Amino acid sequence: MYPNASAPQAQTEEDYGTSSNTSDNRNIPNDSNARGLSGLGSALGGLAKASTGMVSAACQRAKQINENHKVSTKTKDAATSVVQGAKDIDEKHHVVDKTKKAAGSMYRGAKDFEQKHHVVEKTAQGVTKGLQFISSKLTPKTK
């Protein structure tokens, strides 16, 4: 994946700075590992500082663009206009009321059709019979 990357090396106690090379056999970090960890801390600190700076710069730029072009105000005005337009259309054409009536009529029609023809009951019976047939064909015959 990375052309210049070397293969990972096996890790030992020394890699973690915990080899027991002191006279009292306590696990104390080796000096070289402590320096390596402090270098890691410096690198991570630099990364954190750079990312904070980037985020801060991005926020400042967004604020500047908003101030120059009034993006949030224009967006709010456009949304308000869309909502008002929808309300005006509804007042003129009664879209919401007509939709409610149509949905109610469709529901009543479906309910009446079901009561007259028992579609759900007949479908359930047909599925049950089909499953029983398949089950009987899959069950081994006893002698």
mmCIF file with all atom_site columns, C-alpha atoms in Angstrom:
data_model
loop_
_atom_site.group_PDB
_atom_site.id
_atom_site.type_symbol
_atom_site.label_atom_id
_atom_site.label_alt_id
_atom_site.label_comp_id
_atom_site.label_asym_id
_atom_site.label_entity_id
_atom_site.label_seq_id
_atom_site.pdbx_PDB_ins_code
_atom_site.Cartn_x
_atom_site.Cartn_y
_atom_site.Cartn_z
_atom_site.occupancy
_atom_site.B_iso_or_equiv
_atom_site.pdbx_formal_charge
_atom_site.auth_seq_id
_atom_site.auth_comp_id
_atom_site.auth_asym_id
_atom_site.auth_atom_id
_atom_site.pdbx_PDB_model_num
ATOM 1   C CA . MET A 1 1   ? 0.000   0.000   0.000  1.00 0.00 ? 1   MET A CA 1
ATOM 2   C CA . TYR A 1 2   ? 2.816   2.404   0.900  1.00 0.00 ? 2   TYR A CA 1
ATOM 3   C CA . PRO A 1 3   ? 5.806   1.859   -1.394 1.00 0.00 ? 3   PRO A CA 1
ATOM 4   C CA . ASN A 1 4   ? 8.447   3.082   1.081  1.00 0.00 ? 4   ASN A CA 1
ATOM 5   C CA . ALA A 1 5   ? 6.961   1.468   4.183  1.00 0.00 ? 5   ALA A CA 1
ATOM 6   C CA . SER A 1 6   ? 8.949   -1.301  5.791  1.00 0.00 ? 6   SER A CA 1
ATOM 7   C CA . ALA A 1 7   ? 7.410   -4.488  7.100  1.00 0.00 ? 7   ALA A CA 1
ATOM 8   C CA . PRO A 1 8   ? 6.224   -4.362  10.730 1.00 0.00 ? 8   PRO A CA 1
ATOM 9   C CA . GLN A 1 9   ? 8.767   -5.594  13.247 1.00 0.00 ? 9   GLN A CA 1
ATOM 10  C CA . ALA A 1 10  ? 8.117   -7.933  16.152 1.00 0.00 ? 10  ALA A CA 1
ATOM 11  C CA . GLN A 1 11  ? 7.579   -6.028  19.368 1.00 0.00 ? 11  GLN A CA 1
ATOM 12  C CA . THR A 1 12  ? 9.507   -6.769  22.517 1.00 0.00 ? 12  THR A CA 1
ATOM 13  C CA . GLU A 1 13  ? 9.566   -5.505  26.073 1.00 0.00 ? 13  GLU A CA 1
ATOM 14  C CA . GLU A 1 14  ? 12.194  -3.009  25.002 1.00 0.00 ? 14  GLU A CA 1
ATOM 15  C CA . ASP A 1 15  ? 9.833   -1.581  22.362 1.00 0.00 ? 15  ASP A CA 1
ATOM 16  C CA . TYR A 1 16  ? 7.402   -0.729  25.139 1.00 0.00 ? 16  TYR A CA 1
ATOM 17  C CA . GLY A 1 17  ? 10.128  0.521   27.464 1.00 0.00 ? 17  GLY A CA 1
ATOM 18  C CA . THR A 1 18  ? 9.369   -2.027  30.147 1.00 0.00 ? 18  THR A CA 1
ATOM 19  C CA . SER A 1 19  ? 12.417  -4.281  30.137 1.00 0.00 ? 19  SER A CA 1
ATOM 20  C CA . SER A 1 20  ? 13.575  -5.247  33.598 1.00 0.00 ? 20  SER A CA 1
ATOM 21  C CA . ASN A 1 21  ? 17.191  -4.197  33.398 1.00 0.00 ? 21  ASN A CA 1
ATOM 22  C CA . THR A 1 22  ? 17.381  -2.373  36.725 1.00 0.00 ? 22  THR A CA 1
ATOM 23  C CA . SER A 1 23  ? 18.886  -3.819  39.844 1.00 0.00 ? 23  SER A CA 1
ATOM 24  C CA . ASP A 1 24  ? 15.605  -3.929  41.757 1.00 0.00 ? 24  ASP A CA 1
ATOM 25  C CA . ASN A 1 25  ? 13.690  -5.576  38.853 1.00 0.00 ? 25  ASN A CA 1
ATOM 26  C CA . ARG A 1 26  ? 11.057  -2.830  38.549 1.00 0.00 ? 26  ARG A CA 1
ATOM 27  C CA . ASN A 1 27  ? 9.619   -2.092  35.102 1.00 0.00 ? 27  ASN A CA 1
ATOM 28  C CA . ILE A 1 28  ? 10.939  1.401   34.435 1.00 0.00 ? 28  ILE A CA 1
ATOM 29  C CA . PRO A 1 29  ? 10.895  2.922   30.953 1.00 0.00 ? 29  PRO A CA 1
ATOM 30  C CA . ASN A 1 30  ? 14.231  2.965   29.148 1.00 0.00 ? 30  ASN A CA 1
ATOM 31  C CA . ASP A 1 31  ? 15.593  6.453   28.490 1.00 0.00 ? 31  ASP A CA 1
ATOM 32  C CA . SER A 1 32  ? 15.485  5.939   24.711 1.00 0.00 ? 32  SER A CA 1
ATOM 33  C CA . ASN A 1 33  ? 11.824  4.905   24.851 1.00 0.00 ? 33  ASN A CA 1
ATOM 34  C CA . ALA A 1 34  ? 10.925  7.823   27.098 1.00 0.00 ? 34  ALA A CA 1
ATOM 35  C CA . ARG A 1 35  ? 12.461  10.187  24.531 1.00 0.00 ? 35  ARG A CA 1
ATOM 36  C CA . GLY A 1 36  ? 10.526  8.382   21.794 1.00 0.00 ? 36  GLY A CA 1
ATOM 37  C CA . LEU A 1 37  ? 7.266   8.780   23.691 1.00 0.00 ? 37  LEU A CA 1
ATOM 38  C CA . SER A 1 38  ? 7.930   12.447  24.311 1.00 0.00 ? 38  SER A CA 1
ATOM 39  C CA . GLY A 1 39  ? 8.547   12.847  20.573 1.00 0.00 ? 39  GLY A CA 1
ATOM 40  C CA . LEU A 1 40  ? 5.216   11.157  19.935 1.00 0.00 ? 40  LEU A CA 1
ATOM 41  C CA . GLY A 1 41  ? 3.543   13.544  22.366 1.00 0.00 ? 41  GLY A CA 1
ATOM 42  C CA . SER A 1 42  ? 5.107   16.506  20.572 1.00 0.00 ? 42  SER A CA 1
ATOM 43  C CA . ALA A 1 43  ? 3.933   15.189  17.224 1.00 0.00 ? 43  ALA A CA 1
ATOM 44  C CA . LEU A 1 44  ? 0.394   14.631  18.509 1.00 0.00 ? 44  LEU A CA 1
ATOM 45  C CA . GLY A 1 45  ? 0.387   18.073  20.114 1.00 0.00 ? 45  GLY A CA 1
ATOM 46  C CA . GLY A 1 46  ? 1.470   19.629  16.828 1.00 0.00 ? 46  GLY A CA 1
ATOM 47  C CA . LEU A 1 47  ? -1.260  17.708  15.000 1.00 0.00 ? 47  LEU A CA 1
ATOM 48  C CA . ALA A 1 48  ? -3.899  18.865  17.494 1.00 0.00 ? 48  ALA A CA 1
ATOM 49  C CA . LYS A 1 49  ? -2.722  22.478  17.237 1.00 0.00 ? 49  LYS A CA 1
ATOM 50  C CA . ALA A 1 50  ? -2.722  22.366  13.420 1.00 0.00 ? 50  ALA A CA 1
ATOM 51  C CA . SER A 1 51  ? -6.219  20.838  13.279 1.00 0.00 ? 51  SER A CA 1
ATOM 52  C CA . THR A 1 52  ? -7.553  23.405  15.723 1.00 0.00 ? 52  THR A CA 1
ATOM 53  C CA . GLY A 1 53  ? -6.081  26.131  13.563 1.00 0.00 ? 53  GLY A CA 1
ATOM 54  C CA . MET A 1 54  ? -7.641  24.653  10.443 1.00 0.00 ? 54  MET A CA 1
ATOM 55  C CA . VAL A 1 55  ? -11.095 24.381  12.047 1.00 0.00 ? 55  VAL A CA 1
ATOM 56  C CA . SER A 1 56  ? -10.815 27.920  13.381 1.00 0.00 ? 56  SER A CA 1
ATOM 57  C CA . ALA A 1 57  ? -9.810  29.245  9.952  1.00 0.00 ? 57  ALA A CA 1
ATOM 58  C CA . ALA A 1 58  ? -12.689 27.371  8.295  1.00 0.00 ? 58  ALA A CA 1
ATOM 59  C CA . CYS A 1 59  ? -15.181 28.827  10.784 1.00 0.00 ? 59  CYS A CA 1
ATOM 60  C CA . GLN A 1 60  ? -13.837 32.335  10.265 1.00 0.00 ? 60  GLN A CA 1
ATOM 61  C CA . ARG A 1 61  ? -14.070 31.921  6.486  1.00 0.00 ? 61  ARG A CA 1
ATOM 62  C CA . ALA A 1 62  ? -17.658 30.647  6.754  1.00 0.00 ? 62  ALA A CA 1
ATOM 63  C CA . LYS A 1 63  ? -18.593 33.630  8.914  1.00 0.00 ? 63  LYS A CA 1
ATOM 64  C CA . GLN A 1 64  ? -16.951 35.990  6.437  1.00 0.00 ? 64  GLN A CA 1
ATOM 65  C CA . ILE A 1 65  ? -18.803 34.429  3.477  1.00 0.00 ? 65  ILE A CA 1
ATOM 66  C CA . ASN A 1 66  ? -22.078 34.637  5.409  1.00 0.00 ? 66  ASN A CA 1
ATOM 67  C CA . GLU A 1 67  ? -21.482 38.300  6.246  1.00 0.00 ? 67  GLU A CA 1
ATOM 68  C CA . ASN A 1 68  ? -20.504 39.188  2.669  1.00 0.00 ? 68  ASN A CA 1
ATOM 69  C CA . HIS A 1 69  ? -23.262 37.241  0.911  1.00 0.00 ? 69  HIS A CA 1
ATOM 70  C CA . LYS A 1 70  ? -25.984 37.048  3.609  1.00 0.00 ? 70  LYS A CA 1
ATOM 71  C CA . VAL A 1 71  ? -26.310 33.280  3.075  1.00 0.00 ? 71  VAL A CA 1
ATOM 72  C CA . SER A 1 72  ? -28.229 32.530  6.280  1.00 0.00 ? 72  SER A CA 1
ATOM 73  C CA . THR A 1 73  ? -30.631 35.449  5.748  1.00 0.00 ? 73  THR A CA 1
ATOM 74  C CA . LYS A 1 74  ? -31.271 34.470  2.120  1.00 0.00 ? 74  LYS A CA 1
ATOM 75  C CA . THR A 1 75  ? -31.812 30.827  3.115  1.00 0.00 ? 75  THR A CA 1
ATOM 76  C CA . LYS A 1 76  ? -34.258 31.802  5.860  1.00 0.00 ? 76  LYS A CA 1
ATOM 77  C CA . ASP A 1 77  ? -36.141 34.121  3.484  1.00 0.00 ? 77  ASP A CA 1
ATOM 78  C CA . ALA A 1 78  ? -36.340 31.414  0.804  1.00 0.00 ? 78  ALA A CA 1
ATOM 79  C CA . ALA A 1 79  ? -37.670 28.843  3.300  1.00 0.00 ? 79  ALA A CA 1
ATOM 80  C CA . THR A 1 80  ? -40.253 31.338  4.573  1.00 0.00 ? 80  THR A CA 1
ATOM 81  C CA . SER A 1 81  ? -41.300 32.057  0.999  1.00 0.00 ? 81  SER A CA 1
ATOM 82  C CA . VAL A 1 82  ? -41.719 28.348  0.213  1.00 0.00 ? 82  VAL A CA 1
ATOM 83  C CA . VAL A 1 83  ? -43.847 27.786  3.329  1.00 0.00 ? 83  VAL A CA 1
ATOM 84  C CA . GLN A 1 84  ? -45.981 30.829  2.565  1.00 0.00 ? 84  GLN A CA 1
ATOM 85  C CA . GLY A 1 85  ? -46.399 29.689  -1.052 1.00 0.00 ? 85  GLY A CA 1
ATOM 86  C CA . ALA A 1 86  ? -47.579 26.278  0.122  1.00 0.00 ? 86  ALA A CA 1
ATOM 87  C CA . LYS A 1 87  ? -50.061 27.904  2.504  1.00 0.00 ? 87  LYS A CA 1
ATOM 88  C CA . ASP A 1 88  ? -51.370 30.167  -0.285 1.00 0.00 ? 88  ASP A CA 1
ATOM 89  C CA . ILE A 1 89  ? -51.852 27.209  -2.638 1.00 0.00 ? 89  ILE A CA 1
ATOM 90  C CA . ASP A 1 90  ? -53.648 25.268  0.084  1.00 0.00 ? 90  ASP A CA 1
ATOM 91  C CA . GLU A 1 91  ? -55.950 28.191  0.868  1.00 0.00 ? 91  GLU A CA 1
ATOM 92  C CA . LYS A 1 92  ? -56.782 28.642  -2.807 1.00 0.00 ? 92  LYS A CA 1
ATOM 93  C CA . HIS A 1 93  ? -57.143 24.977  -3.804 1.00 0.00 ? 93  HIS A CA 1
ATOM 94  C CA . HIS A 1 94  ? -57.852 23.271  -0.442 1.00 0.00 ? 94  HIS A CA 1
ATOM 95  C CA . VAL A 1 95  ? -55.171 20.656  -1.143 1.00 0.00 ? 95  VAL A CA 1
ATOM 96  C CA . VAL A 1 96  ? -54.946 19.373  2.440  1.00 0.00 ? 96  VAL A CA 1
ATOM 97  C CA . ASP A 1 97  ? -58.718 18.942  2.810  1.00 0.00 ? 97  ASP A CA 1
ATOM 98  C CA . LYS A 1 98  ? -59.037 17.253  -0.570 1.00 0.00 ? 98  LYS A CA 1
ATOM 99  C CA . THR A 1 99  ? -56.160 14.894  0.255  1.00 0.00 ? 99  THR A CA 1
ATOM 100 C CA . LYS A 1 100 ? -57.733 13.976  3.594  1.00 0.00 ? 100 LYS A CA 1
ATOM 101 C CA . LYS A 1 101 ? -61.093 13.317  1.912  1.00 0.00 ? 101 LYS A CA 1
ATOM 102 C CA . ALA A 1 102 ? -59.481 11.208  -0.827 1.00 0.00 ? 102 ALA A CA 1
ATOM 103 C CA . ALA A 1 103 ? -57.524 9.145   1.712  1.00 0.00 ? 103 ALA A CA 1
ATOM 104 C CA . GLY A 1 104 ? -60.650 8.579   3.804  1.00 0.00 ? 104 GLY A CA 1
ATOM 105 C CA . SER A 1 105 ? -62.636 7.588   0.729  1.00 0.00 ? 105 SER A CA 1
ATOM 106 C CA . MET A 1 106 ? -59.941 5.134   -0.382 1.00 0.00 ? 106 MET A CA 1
ATOM 107 C CA . TYR A 1 107 ? -59.823 3.576   3.094  1.00 0.00 ? 107 TYR A CA 1
ATOM 108 C CA . ARG A 1 108 ? -63.619 3.199   3.247  1.00 0.00 ? 108 ARG A CA 1
ATOM 109 C CA . GLY A 1 109 ? -63.663 1.712   -0.250 1.00 0.00 ? 109 GLY A CA 1
ATOM 110 C CA . ALA A 1 110 ? -60.966 -0.821  0.601  1.00 0.00 ? 110 ALA A CA 1
ATOM 111 C CA . LYS A 1 111 ? -62.731 -1.694  3.856  1.00 0.00 ? 111 LYS A CA 1
ATOM 112 C CA . ASP A 1 112 ? -66.087 -2.180  2.070  1.00 0.00 ? 112 ASP A CA 1
ATOM 113 C CA . PHE A 1 113 ? -64.445 -4.318  -0.628 1.00 0.00 ? 113 PHE A CA 1
ATOM 114 C CA . GLU A 1 114 ? -62.774 -6.481  2.028  1.00 0.00 ? 114 GLU A CA 1
ATOM 115 C CA . GLN A 1 115 ? -66.052 -6.966  3.925  1.00 0.00 ? 115 GLN A CA 1
ATOM 116 C CA . LYS A 1 116 ? -67.866 -7.950  0.727  1.00 0.00 ? 116 LYS A CA 1
ATOM 117 C CA . HIS A 1 117 ? -65.206 -10.252 -0.784 1.00 0.00 ? 117 HIS A CA 1
ATOM 118 C CA . HIS A 1 118 ? -63.176 -11.425 2.246  1.00 0.00 ? 118 HIS A CA 1
ATOM 119 C CA . VAL A 1 119 ? -59.900 -11.016 0.342  1.00 0.00 ? 119 VAL A CA 1
ATOM 120 C CA . VAL A 1 120 ? -57.644 -11.236 3.395  1.00 0.00 ? 120 VAL A CA 1
ATOM 121 C CA . GLU A 1 121 ? -59.357 -14.350 4.718  1.00 0.00 ? 121 GLU A CA 1
ATOM 122 C CA . LYS A 1 122 ? -59.278 -16.105 1.326  1.00 0.00 ? 122 LYS A CA 1
ATOM 123 C CA . THR A 1 123 ? -55.623 -15.163 0.800  1.00 0.00 ? 123 THR A CA 1
ATOM 124 C CA . ALA A 1 124 ? -54.667 -16.483 4.233  1.00 0.00 ? 124 ALA A CA 1
ATOM 125 C CA . GLN A 1 125 ? -56.497 -19.749 3.554  1.00 0.00 ? 125 GLN A CA 1
ATOM 126 C CA . GLY A 1 126 ? -54.755 -20.131 0.190  1.00 0.00 ? 126 GLY A CA 1
ATOM 127 C CA . VAL A 1 127 ? -51.323 -19.492 1.697  1.00 0.00 ? 127 VAL A CA 1
ATOM 128 C CA . THR A 1 128 ? -52.047 -21.966 4.501  1.00 0.00 ? 128 THR A CA 1
ATOM 129 C CA . LYS A 1 129 ? -53.081 -24.667 2.038  1.00 0.00 ? 129 LYS A CA 1
ATOM 130 C CA . GLY A 1 130 ? -49.983 -24.006 -0.080 1.00 0.00 ? 130 GLY A CA 1
ATOM 131 C CA . LEU A 1 131 ? -47.666 -24.261 2.911  1.00 0.00 ? 131 LEU A CA 1
ATOM 132 C CA . GLN A 1 132 ? -49.376 -27.471 4.082  1.00 0.00 ? 132 GLN A CA 1
ATOM 133 C CA . PHE A 1 133 ? -48.897 -28.966 0.609  1.00 0.00 ? 133 PHE A CA 1
ATOM 134 C CA . ILE A 1 134 ? -45.195 -28.050 0.536  1.00 0.00 ? 134 ILE A CA 1
ATOM 135 C CA . SER A 1 135 ? -44.745 -29.404 4.051  1.00 0.00 ? 135 SER A CA 1
ATOM 136 C CA . SER A 1 136 ? -46.396 -32.705 3.102  1.00 0.00 ? 136 SER A CA 1
ATOM 137 C CA . LYS A 1 137 ? -44.051 -33.077 0.118  1.00 0.00 ? 137 LYS A CA 1
ATOM 138 C CA . LEU A 1 138 ? -40.964 -32.304 2.224  1.00 0.00 ? 138 LEU A CA 1
ATOM 139 C CA . THR A 1 139 ? -41.875 -34.641 5.087  1.00 0.00 ? 139 THR A CA 1
ATOM 140 C CA . PRO A 1 140 ? -40.348 -38.112 4.663  1.00 0.00 ? 140 PRO A CA 1
ATOM 141 C CA . LYS A 1 141 ? -42.876 -40.898 4.194  1.00 0.00 ? 141 LYS A CA 1
ATOM 142 C CA . THR A 1 142 ? -43.044 -43.487 6.947  1.00 0.00 ? 142 THR A CA 1
ATOM 143 C CA . LYS A 1 143 ? -43.297 -47.202 6.097  1.00 0.00 ? 143 LYS A CA 1
#
